[in-house]
PDB file of C-alpha atoms in Angstrom:
ATOM      1  CA  MET A   1      -9.331 -18.755   9.054  1.00  0.00           C
ATOM      2  CA  THR A   2     -11.487 -16.512   6.647  1.00  0.00           C
ATOM      3  CA  GLN A   3     -13.535 -18.612   4.426  1.00  0.00           C
ATOM      4  CA  ILE A   4     -16.286 -18.480   1.570  1.00  0.00           C
ATOM      5  CA  THR A   5     -19.081 -20.902   1.364  1.00  0.00           C
ATOM      6  CA  ASN A   6     -17.275 -23.560  -0.534  1.00  0.00           C
ATOM      7  CA  ASN A   7     -14.705 -23.721   2.121  1.00  0.00           C
ATOM      8  CA  GLN A   8     -11.978 -22.210   0.329  1.00  0.00           C
ATOM      9  CA  THR A   9      -9.592 -19.600   1.691  1.00  0.00           C
ATOM     10  CA  LEU A  10     -10.247 -16.177   0.597  1.00  0.00           C
ATOM     11  CA  THR A  11      -7.740 -14.905  -2.096  1.00  0.00           C
ATOM     12  CA  ALA A  12      -7.077 -11.209  -2.605  1.00  0.00           C
ATOM     13  CA  ILE A  13      -5.334  -9.070  -5.151  1.00  0.00           C
ATOM     14  CA  VAL A  14      -3.932  -5.615  -3.889  1.00  0.00           C
ATOM     15  CA  THR A  15      -2.372  -3.351  -6.399  1.00  0.00           C
ATOM     16  CA  GLY A  16       0.213  -0.707  -5.396  1.00  0.00           C
ATOM     17  CA  ALA A  17       1.289  -2.944  -2.460  1.00  0.00           C
ATOM     18  CA  SER A  18       5.001  -2.306  -2.045  1.00  0.00           C
ATOM     19  CA  THR A  19       4.694   0.860   0.342  1.00  0.00           C
ATOM     20  CA  GLY A  20       2.371   2.977   2.273  1.00  0.00           C
ATOM     21  CA  ILE A  21      -1.569   2.093   2.061  1.00  0.00           C
ATOM     22  CA  GLY A  22      -1.123  -1.000  -0.135  1.00  0.00           C
ATOM     23  CA  TYR A  23       1.646  -2.645   1.998  1.00  0.00           C
ATOM     24  CA  ALA A  24      -0.618  -2.069   5.154  1.00  0.00           C
ATOM     25  CA  ILE A  25      -3.589  -3.627   3.372  1.00  0.00           C
ATOM     26  CA  THR A  26      -1.579  -6.668   2.162  1.00  0.00           C
ATOM     27  CA  LYS A  27      -0.118  -7.172   5.612  1.00  0.00           C
ATOM     28  CA  ARG A  28      -3.594  -6.913   7.424  1.00  0.00           C
ATOM     29  CA  LEU A  29      -5.146  -9.428   4.781  1.00  0.00           C
ATOM     30  CA  LEU A  30      -2.345 -11.952   5.394  1.00  0.00           C
ATOM     31  CA  GLU A  31      -2.964 -11.476   9.173  1.00  0.00           C
ATOM     32  CA  ASP A  32      -6.569 -12.348   8.628  1.00  0.00           C
ATOM     33  CA  GLY A  33      -5.631 -15.737   7.114  1.00  0.00           C
ATOM     34  CA  MET A  34      -6.221 -14.691   3.405  1.00  0.00           C
ATOM     35  CA  ASN A  35      -3.909 -15.382   0.479  1.00  0.00           C
ATOM     36  CA  VAL A  36      -2.719 -12.337  -1.416  1.00  0.00           C
ATOM     37  CA  VAL A  37      -1.334 -11.413  -4.800  1.00  0.00           C
ATOM     38  CA  MET A  38       0.550  -8.262  -4.411  1.00  0.00           C
ATOM     39  CA  ASN A  39       1.396  -5.787  -7.153  1.00  0.00           C
ATOM     40  CA  ALA A  40       3.650  -2.823  -7.840  1.00  0.00           C
ATOM     41  CA  ARG A  41       5.271  -1.203 -10.653  1.00  0.00           C
ATOM     42  CA  THR A  42       8.878  -1.201  -9.325  1.00  0.00           C
ATOM     43  CA  GLN A  43      10.254  -4.589  -8.927  1.00  0.00           C
ATOM     44  CA  VAL A  44      13.030  -3.700  -6.378  1.00  0.00           C
ATOM     45  CA  ASP A  45      10.373  -2.232  -3.924  1.00  0.00           C
ATOM     46  CA  LEU A  46       7.860  -4.993  -4.612  1.00  0.00           C
ATOM     47  CA  LEU A  47      10.486  -7.820  -3.985  1.00  0.00           C
ATOM     48  CA  SER A  48      11.494  -5.939  -0.732  1.00  0.00           C
ATOM     49  CA  ALA A  49       8.015  -5.665   0.565  1.00  0.00           C
ATOM     50  CA  TYR A  50       7.311  -9.409  -0.537  1.00  0.00           C
ATOM     51  CA  ASP A  51      10.549 -10.666   1.520  1.00  0.00           C
ATOM     52  CA  GLU A  52       9.059  -8.664   4.609  1.00  0.00           C
ATOM     53  CA  LEU A  53       5.585  -9.931   4.376  1.00  0.00           C
ATOM     54  CA  LYS A  54       5.977 -13.601   2.936  1.00  0.00           C
ATOM     55  CA  SER A  55       6.366 -15.159   6.491  1.00  0.00           C
ATOM     56  CA  LEU A  56       2.738 -14.031   7.394  1.00  0.00           C
ATOM     57  CA  GLY A  57       1.023 -16.359   5.177  1.00  0.00           C
ATOM     58  CA  ASN A  58       0.502 -17.329   1.383  1.00  0.00           C
ATOM     59  CA  LEU A  59       1.819 -14.513  -0.598  1.00  0.00           C
ATOM     60  CA  ALA A  60       2.685 -14.124  -4.351  1.00  0.00           C
ATOM     61  CA  TYR A  61       3.453 -11.036  -6.511  1.00  0.00           C
ATOM     62  CA  VAL A  62       3.278  -9.711 -10.009  1.00  0.00           C
ATOM     63  CA  THR A  63       5.287  -6.743 -11.087  1.00  0.00           C
ATOM     64  CA  GLY A  64       3.569  -4.515 -13.463  1.00  0.00           C
ATOM     65  CA  ASP A  65       2.141  -1.218 -14.467  1.00  0.00           C
ATOM     66  CA  VAL A  66      -1.754  -1.452 -13.842  1.00  0.00           C
ATOM     67  CA  SER A  67      -2.423   1.272 -16.498  1.00  0.00           C
ATOM     68  CA  LYS A  68      -1.706  -1.565 -18.883  1.00  0.00           C
ATOM     69  CA  LYS A  69      -4.754  -3.954 -19.183  1.00  0.00           C
ATOM     70  CA  ALA A  70      -2.595  -6.835 -19.494  1.00  0.00           C
ATOM     71  CA  THR A  71      -1.110  -6.439 -15.743  1.00  0.00           C
ATOM     72  CA  GLY A  72      -4.559  -7.039 -14.516  1.00  0.00           C
ATOM     73  CA  GLU A  73      -4.949 -10.080 -16.444  1.00  0.00           C
ATOM     74  CA  GLU A  74      -1.486 -11.190 -15.143  1.00  0.00           C
ATOM     75  CA  LEU A  75      -2.620 -10.590 -11.561  1.00  0.00           C
ATOM     76  CA  VAL A  76      -5.834 -12.793 -11.924  1.00  0.00           C
ATOM     77  CA  ALA A  77      -3.798 -15.395 -13.575  1.00  0.00           C
ATOM     78  CA  LYS A  78      -1.242 -15.549 -10.890  1.00  0.00           C
ATOM     79  CA  ALA A  79      -3.930 -15.606  -8.173  1.00  0.00           C
ATOM     80  CA  VAL A  80      -5.612 -18.661 -10.090  1.00  0.00           C
ATOM     81  CA  GLU A  81      -2.361 -20.326 -10.567  1.00  0.00           C
ATOM     82  CA  ALA A  82      -1.111 -19.961  -6.973  1.00  0.00           C
ATOM     83  CA  PHE A  83      -4.349 -20.120  -4.998  1.00  0.00           C
ATOM     84  CA  GLY A  84      -7.149 -21.211  -7.309  1.00  0.00           C
ATOM     85  CA  GLY A  85      -9.039 -18.173  -7.695  1.00  0.00           C
ATOM     86  CA  VAL A  86     -10.062 -14.697  -6.811  1.00  0.00           C
ATOM     87  CA  ASP A  87     -12.313 -13.404  -4.190  1.00  0.00           C
ATOM     88  CA  ILE A  88     -11.229  -9.746  -3.392  1.00  0.00           C
ATOM     89  CA  LEU A  89      -9.760  -7.086  -5.526  1.00  0.00           C
ATOM     90  CA  VAL A  90      -8.405  -3.861  -3.801  1.00  0.00           C
ATOM     91  CA  ASN A  91      -7.678  -1.244  -6.330  1.00  0.00           C
ATOM     92  CA  ASN A  92      -5.123   0.684  -4.452  1.00  0.00           C
ATOM     93  CA  ALA A  93      -2.592   1.875  -7.059  1.00  0.00           C
ATOM     94  CA  GLY A  94      -2.752   5.392  -7.941  1.00  0.00           C
ATOM     95  CA  VAL A  95      -0.904   8.675  -8.843  1.00  0.00           C
ATOM     96  CA  PHE A  96      -1.445  12.180  -7.127  1.00  0.00           C
ATOM     97  CA  ASN A  97       0.216  15.358  -8.274  1.00  0.00           C
ATOM     98  CA  PRO A  98      -1.099  18.607  -7.100  1.00  0.00           C
ATOM     99  CA  LYS A  99      -1.115  21.048 -10.120  1.00  0.00           C
ATOM    100  CA  SER A 100      -3.215  23.874 -11.315  1.00  0.00           C
ATOM    101  CA  PHE A 101      -5.817  23.450 -14.044  1.00  0.00           C
ATOM    102  CA  LEU A 102      -4.109  25.850 -16.585  1.00  0.00           C
ATOM    103  CA  ASP A 103      -0.831  24.175 -16.048  1.00  0.00           C
ATOM    104  CA  THR A 104      -1.871  20.408 -16.455  1.00  0.00           C
ATOM    105  CA  GLU A 105      -0.484  18.985 -19.641  1.00  0.00           C
ATOM    106  CA  GLU A 106      -2.315  16.437 -21.784  1.00  0.00           C
ATOM    107  CA  GLY A 107       0.154  13.639 -20.993  1.00  0.00           C
ATOM    108  CA  GLU A 108      -0.219  14.246 -17.273  1.00  0.00           C
ATOM    109  CA  LEU A 109      -3.998  14.188 -17.377  1.00  0.00           C
ATOM    110  CA  ASP A 110      -3.790  10.958 -19.665  1.00  0.00           C
ATOM    111  CA  ARG A 111      -1.498   9.376 -16.829  1.00  0.00           C
ATOM    112  CA  PHE A 112      -4.011  10.200 -14.051  1.00  0.00           C
ATOM    113  CA  PHE A 113      -6.762   8.579 -15.841  1.00  0.00           C
ATOM    114  CA  ALA A 114      -4.804   5.703 -17.019  1.00  0.00           C
ATOM    115  CA  ILE A 115      -3.588   4.546 -13.500  1.00  0.00           C
ATOM    116  CA  ASN A 116      -6.136   5.826 -11.263  1.00  0.00           C
ATOM    117  CA  PHE A 117      -9.383   5.023 -13.418  1.00  0.00           C
ATOM    118  CA  LYS A 118      -8.307   2.748 -16.432  1.00  0.00           C
ATOM    119  CA  GLY A 119      -6.107   0.482 -14.280  1.00  0.00           C
ATOM    120  CA  SER A 120      -8.831  -0.144 -11.723  1.00  0.00           C
ATOM    121  CA  TYR A 121     -11.383  -0.656 -14.412  1.00  0.00           C
ATOM    122  CA  PHE A 122      -9.530  -3.270 -16.198  1.00  0.00           C
ATOM    123  CA  ALA A 123      -8.247  -5.078 -13.209  1.00  0.00           C
ATOM    124  CA  ALA A 124     -11.856  -5.423 -12.180  1.00  0.00           C
ATOM    125  CA  GLN A 125     -12.819  -6.687 -15.705  1.00  0.00           C
ATOM    126  CA  ALA A 126     -10.102  -9.395 -15.377  1.00  0.00           C
ATOM    127  CA  ALA A 127     -11.218 -10.270 -11.821  1.00  0.00           C
ATOM    128  CA  VAL A 128     -15.043 -10.442 -11.916  1.00  0.00           C
ATOM    129  CA  PRO A 129     -15.408 -13.775 -14.079  1.00  0.00           C
ATOM    130  CA  GLU A 130     -13.213 -15.560 -11.502  1.00  0.00           C
ATOM    131  CA  MET A 131     -15.329 -13.995  -8.673  1.00  0.00           C
ATOM    132  CA  LYS A 132     -18.541 -15.262 -10.617  1.00  0.00           C
ATOM    133  CA  LYS A 133     -16.972 -18.743 -10.422  1.00  0.00           C
ATOM    134  CA  ARG A 134     -16.529 -18.463  -6.783  1.00  0.00           C
ATOM    135  CA  GLY A 135     -20.232 -17.433  -6.018  1.00  0.00           C
ATOM    136  CA  GLY A 136     -19.236 -13.589  -5.393  1.00  0.00           C
ATOM    137  CA  GLY A 137     -16.634 -11.559  -4.463  1.00  0.00           C
ATOM    138  CA  SER A 138     -15.664  -7.952  -3.046  1.00  0.00           C
ATOM    139  CA  ILE A 139     -14.001  -4.987  -4.930  1.00  0.00           C
ATOM    140  CA  VAL A 140     -12.671  -2.091  -2.973  1.00  0.00           C
ATOM    141  CA  ASN A 141     -11.529   1.024  -4.816  1.00  0.00           C
ATOM    142  CA  ILE A 142      -9.396   3.495  -3.049  1.00  0.00           C
ATOM    143  CA  GLY A 143     -10.548   7.054  -3.832  1.00  0.00           C
ATOM    144  CA  THR A 144     -10.254  10.556  -2.152  1.00  0.00           C
ATOM    145  CA  THR A 145     -12.291  12.946  -0.115  1.00  0.00           C
ATOM    146  CA  LEU A 146     -11.164  15.563  -2.228  1.00  0.00           C
ATOM    147  CA  ILE A 147     -13.776  14.812  -4.808  1.00  0.00           C
ATOM    148  CA  GLU A 148     -16.566  16.303  -2.454  1.00  0.00           C
ATOM    149  CA  HIS A 149     -14.412  18.691  -0.635  1.00  0.00           C
ATOM    150  CA  ALA A 150     -12.235  20.833  -2.868  1.00  0.00           C
ATOM    151  CA  ILE A 151      -9.270  23.103  -1.289  1.00  0.00           C
ATOM    152  CA  ALA A 152      -8.601  26.236  -3.340  1.00  0.00           C
ATOM    153  CA  GLY A 153      -5.014  26.327  -2.127  1.00  0.00           C
ATOM    154  CA  PHE A 154      -4.489  22.791  -3.326  1.00  0.00           C
ATOM    155  CA  PRO A 155      -5.268  22.433  -6.938  1.00  0.00           C
ATOM    156  CA  ALA A 156      -5.404  18.997  -8.325  1.00  0.00           C
ATOM    157  CA  SER A 157      -8.244  18.877 -10.861  1.00  0.00           C
ATOM    158  CA  GLY A 158      -6.832  16.237 -13.014  1.00  0.00           C
ATOM    159  CA  ALA A 159      -5.921  13.739 -10.195  1.00  0.00           C
ATOM    160  CA  VAL A 160      -9.171  14.323  -8.410  1.00  0.00           C
ATOM    161  CA  ALA A 161     -11.225  14.160 -11.510  1.00  0.00           C
ATOM    162  CA  SER A 162      -9.791  10.790 -12.154  1.00  0.00           C
ATOM    163  CA  LYS A 163     -10.573   9.573  -8.710  1.00  0.00           C
ATOM    164  CA  ALA A 164     -14.060  10.896  -9.176  1.00  0.00           C
ATOM    165  CA  ALA A 165     -14.446   8.549 -12.297  1.00  0.00           C
ATOM    166  CA  LEU A 166     -13.464   5.682  -9.908  1.00  0.00           C
ATOM    167  CA  HIS A 167     -16.178   6.679  -7.359  1.00  0.00           C
ATOM    168  CA  SER A 168     -18.815   6.635 -10.112  1.00  0.00           C
ATOM    169  CA  LEU A 169     -17.464   3.368 -11.406  1.00  0.00           C
ATOM    170  CA  THR A 170     -18.209   2.067  -7.872  1.00  0.00           C
ATOM    171  CA  HIS A 171     -21.881   2.845  -8.162  1.00  0.00           C
ATOM    172  CA  GLN A 172     -22.264   1.510 -11.677  1.00  0.00           C
ATOM    173  CA  LEU A 173     -20.537  -1.868 -10.909  1.00  0.00           C
ATOM    174  CA  SER A 174     -22.483  -2.387  -7.684  1.00  0.00           C
ATOM    175  CA  ALA A 175     -25.650  -2.194  -9.689  1.00  0.00           C
ATOM    176  CA  GLU A 176     -24.514  -4.376 -12.626  1.00  0.00           C
ATOM    177  CA  LEU A 177     -22.590  -6.954 -10.295  1.00  0.00           C
ATOM    178  CA  GLY A 178     -24.982  -6.990  -7.301  1.00  0.00           C
ATOM    179  CA  PRO A 179     -27.115 -10.006  -9.068  1.00  0.00           C
ATOM    180  CA  ASP A 180     -23.859 -11.864  -8.925  1.00  0.00           C
ATOM    181  CA  ASN A 181     -23.247 -11.265  -5.433  1.00  0.00           C
ATOM    182  CA  ILE A 182     -20.058  -9.205  -6.041  1.00  0.00           C
ATOM    183  CA  ARG A 183     -19.941  -6.194  -3.741  1.00  0.00           C
ATOM    184  CA  VAL A 184     -18.284  -2.851  -4.838  1.00  0.00           C
ATOM    185  CA  ALA A 185     -17.314  -0.125  -2.339  1.00  0.00           C
ATOM    186  CA  THR A 186     -14.938   2.971  -2.414  1.00  0.00           C
ATOM    187  CA  ILE A 187     -12.912   4.268   0.556  1.00  0.00           C
ATOM    188  CA  ALA A 188     -12.555   7.933   0.351  1.00  0.00           C
ATOM    189  CA  THR A 189      -9.201   8.831   2.120  1.00  0.00           C
ATOM    190  CA  GLY A 190      -8.088  11.771   3.913  1.00  0.00           C
ATOM    191  CA  ILE A 191      -4.361  12.836   4.346  1.00  0.00           C
ATOM    192  CA  ILE A 192      -2.588   9.301   4.928  1.00  0.00           C
ATOM    193  CA  GLU A 193       0.975   9.090   6.223  1.00  0.00           C
ATOM    194  CA  THR A 194       2.749   7.563   3.175  1.00  0.00           C
ATOM    195  CA  PRO A 195       5.950   7.934   1.164  1.00  0.00           C
ATOM    196  CA  LEU A 196       3.880   9.749  -1.537  1.00  0.00           C
ATOM    197  CA  HIS A 197       3.988  12.884   0.298  1.00  0.00           C
ATOM    198  CA  ALA A 198       7.843  13.185   0.244  1.00  0.00           C
ATOM    199  CA  LYS A 199       7.475  12.606  -3.643  1.00  0.00           C
ATOM    200  CA  GLN A 200       5.505  15.701  -3.728  1.00  0.00           C
ATOM    201  CA  GLY A 201       7.950  17.655  -1.770  1.00  0.00           C
ATOM    202  CA  ILE A 202       6.053  17.609   1.584  1.00  0.00           C
ATOM    203  CA  GLU A 203       8.578  16.636   3.985  1.00  0.00           C
ATOM    204  CA  ASP A 204       6.342  16.188   7.058  1.00  0.00           C
ATOM    205  CA  ALA A 205       2.573  15.522   6.098  1.00  0.00           C
ATOM    206  CA  ASN A 206       1.672  16.303   9.673  1.00  0.00           C
ATOM    207  CA  VAL A 207       1.571  19.939   8.540  1.00  0.00           C
ATOM    208  CA  LEU A 208      -1.783  19.046   6.932  1.00  0.00           C
ATOM    209  CA  ALA A 209      -3.158  17.834  10.220  1.00  0.00           C
ATOM    210  CA  GLY A 210      -5.438  20.793  10.509  1.00  0.00           C
ATOM    211  CA  LEU A 211      -7.305  19.653   7.092  1.00  0.00           C
ATOM    212  CA  HIS A 212      -9.067  17.183   9.407  1.00  0.00           C
ATOM    213  CA  LEU A 213     -11.405  17.583  12.323  1.00  0.00           C
ATOM    214  CA  LEU A 214      -9.320  15.080  14.428  1.00  0.00           C
ATOM    215  CA  ASN A 215      -6.361  17.440  13.900  1.00  0.00           C
ATOM    216  CA  ARG A 216      -3.997  14.773  12.908  1.00  0.00           C
ATOM    217  CA  ILE A 217      -3.404  12.661   9.625  1.00  0.00           C
ATOM    218  CA  GLY A 218      -4.324   9.043   9.210  1.00  0.00           C
ATOM    219  CA  LYS A 219      -1.940   6.040   9.158  1.00  0.00           C
ATOM    220  CA  PRO A 220      -1.942   3.105   6.531  1.00  0.00           C
ATOM    221  CA  GLU A 221      -3.158   0.907   9.125  1.00  0.00           C
ATOM    222  CA  ASN A 222      -6.590   3.016   9.224  1.00  0.00           C
ATOM    223  CA  MET A 223      -7.016   2.171   5.828  1.00  0.00           C
ATOM    224  CA  ALA A 224      -6.263  -1.509   6.123  1.00  0.00           C
ATOM    225  CA  ASP A 225      -8.746  -1.780   9.053  1.00  0.00           C
ATOM    226  CA  ALA A 226     -11.498  -0.263   6.696  1.00  0.00           C
ATOM    227  CA  VAL A 227     -10.629  -2.534   3.782  1.00  0.00           C
ATOM    228  CA  ALA A 228     -10.777  -5.594   6.152  1.00  0.00           C
ATOM    229  CA  MET A 229     -14.243  -4.566   7.284  1.00  0.00           C
ATOM    230  CA  LEU A 230     -15.523  -4.137   3.814  1.00  0.00           C
ATOM    231  CA  VAL A 231     -14.386  -7.359   2.460  1.00  0.00           C
ATOM    232  CA  LYS A 232     -15.827  -9.189   5.349  1.00  0.00           C
ATOM    233  CA  ASN A 233     -19.233  -7.533   5.523  1.00  0.00           C
ATOM    234  CA  ASP A 234     -21.526  -9.284   3.072  1.00  0.00           C
ATOM    235  CA  PHE A 235     -24.270  -6.464   3.173  1.00  0.00           C
ATOM    236  CA  ILE A 236     -22.195  -3.476   2.096  1.00  0.00           C
ATOM    237  CA  THR A 237     -22.225  -2.482  -1.604  1.00  0.00           C
ATOM    238  CA  GLY A 238     -22.324   0.622  -3.703  1.00  0.00           C
ATOM    239  CA  THR A 239     -21.143   2.999  -0.925  1.00  0.00           C
ATOM    240  CA  THR A 240     -18.269   5.341  -0.317  1.00  0.00           C
ATOM    241  CA  LEU A 241     -16.729   4.885   3.188  1.00  0.00           C
ATOM    242  CA  ARG A 242     -14.861   7.946   4.424  1.00  0.00           C
ATOM    243  CA  VAL A 243     -11.616   7.323   6.280  1.00  0.00           C
ATOM    244  CA  ASP A 244     -10.795  11.033   6.306  1.00  0.00           C
ATOM    245  CA  GLY A 245     -10.553  12.144   9.976  1.00  0.00           C
ATOM    246  CA  GLY A 246     -13.513  14.363   9.267  1.00  0.00           C
ATOM    247  CA  HIS A 247     -12.011  16.141   6.435  1.00  0.00           C
ATOM    248  CA  ALA A 248     -14.988  16.126   4.213  1.00  0.00           C
ATOM    249  CA  ALA A 249     -17.039  17.397   7.184  1.00  0.00           C
ATOM    250  CA  GLY A 250     -14.870  20.361   7.994  1.00  0.00           C
ATOM    251  CA  HIS A 251     -11.400  21.660   9.015  1.00  0.00           C
ATOM    252  CA  ASN A 252      -9.786  22.125  12.367  1.00  0.00           C
ATOM    253  CA  TYR A 253      -7.835  25.373  12.624  1.00  0.00           C
ATOM    254  CA  GLY A 254      -7.127  25.255  16.514  1.00  0.00           C
TER     255      GLY A 254
END
């Protein structure tokens, strides 16, 4: 059983947890013996995921849009009510839609920043006071390798810029919260096999395998493994961990 110094089981909050990466992270943390509060915007999907995972351990859920500050506050309140506190926050909820710079509308840009950045910012703001009460904690932000390796044929300036803000937030919070023993890290993802691609009109994400030196796309479980490592290692903070199959380092066109 994973524990902290006061002999309490760790409690994690995972946003965007009904499918894909968030689902895999929730599953892994439950398997590692943690309490988890999972979140998604669509209740039917969230309840389906909850029903599938609840037998693995102590699990609660909150339906809500993370772009609203109140949702982060509700997640923390649920964690405190159900499990006594908060030790871990995984800011996984996000939106991504490839679109050219000149075609991006104001409302679309606002949505990218509201969900990808503002949602994570205020979820962390709600969680940190509870982490301080527990003597520390861990925040993991899910970013993208595209902030350091742009692709001309894959324009996504709005979405990537909003994720870049999240990467920057990681550095700032790691400095500000380090004295409170709260660690902050970002995972920069490559292409991961999730339902998100179908929503973008990509029927088979494996066609993007060549963007990675490993010549294959990643699986949600690869991300879950990385999160599990980051929340357990108490000497990692202020860093960006690439889980991208070598995407940022180069491409495989073989």
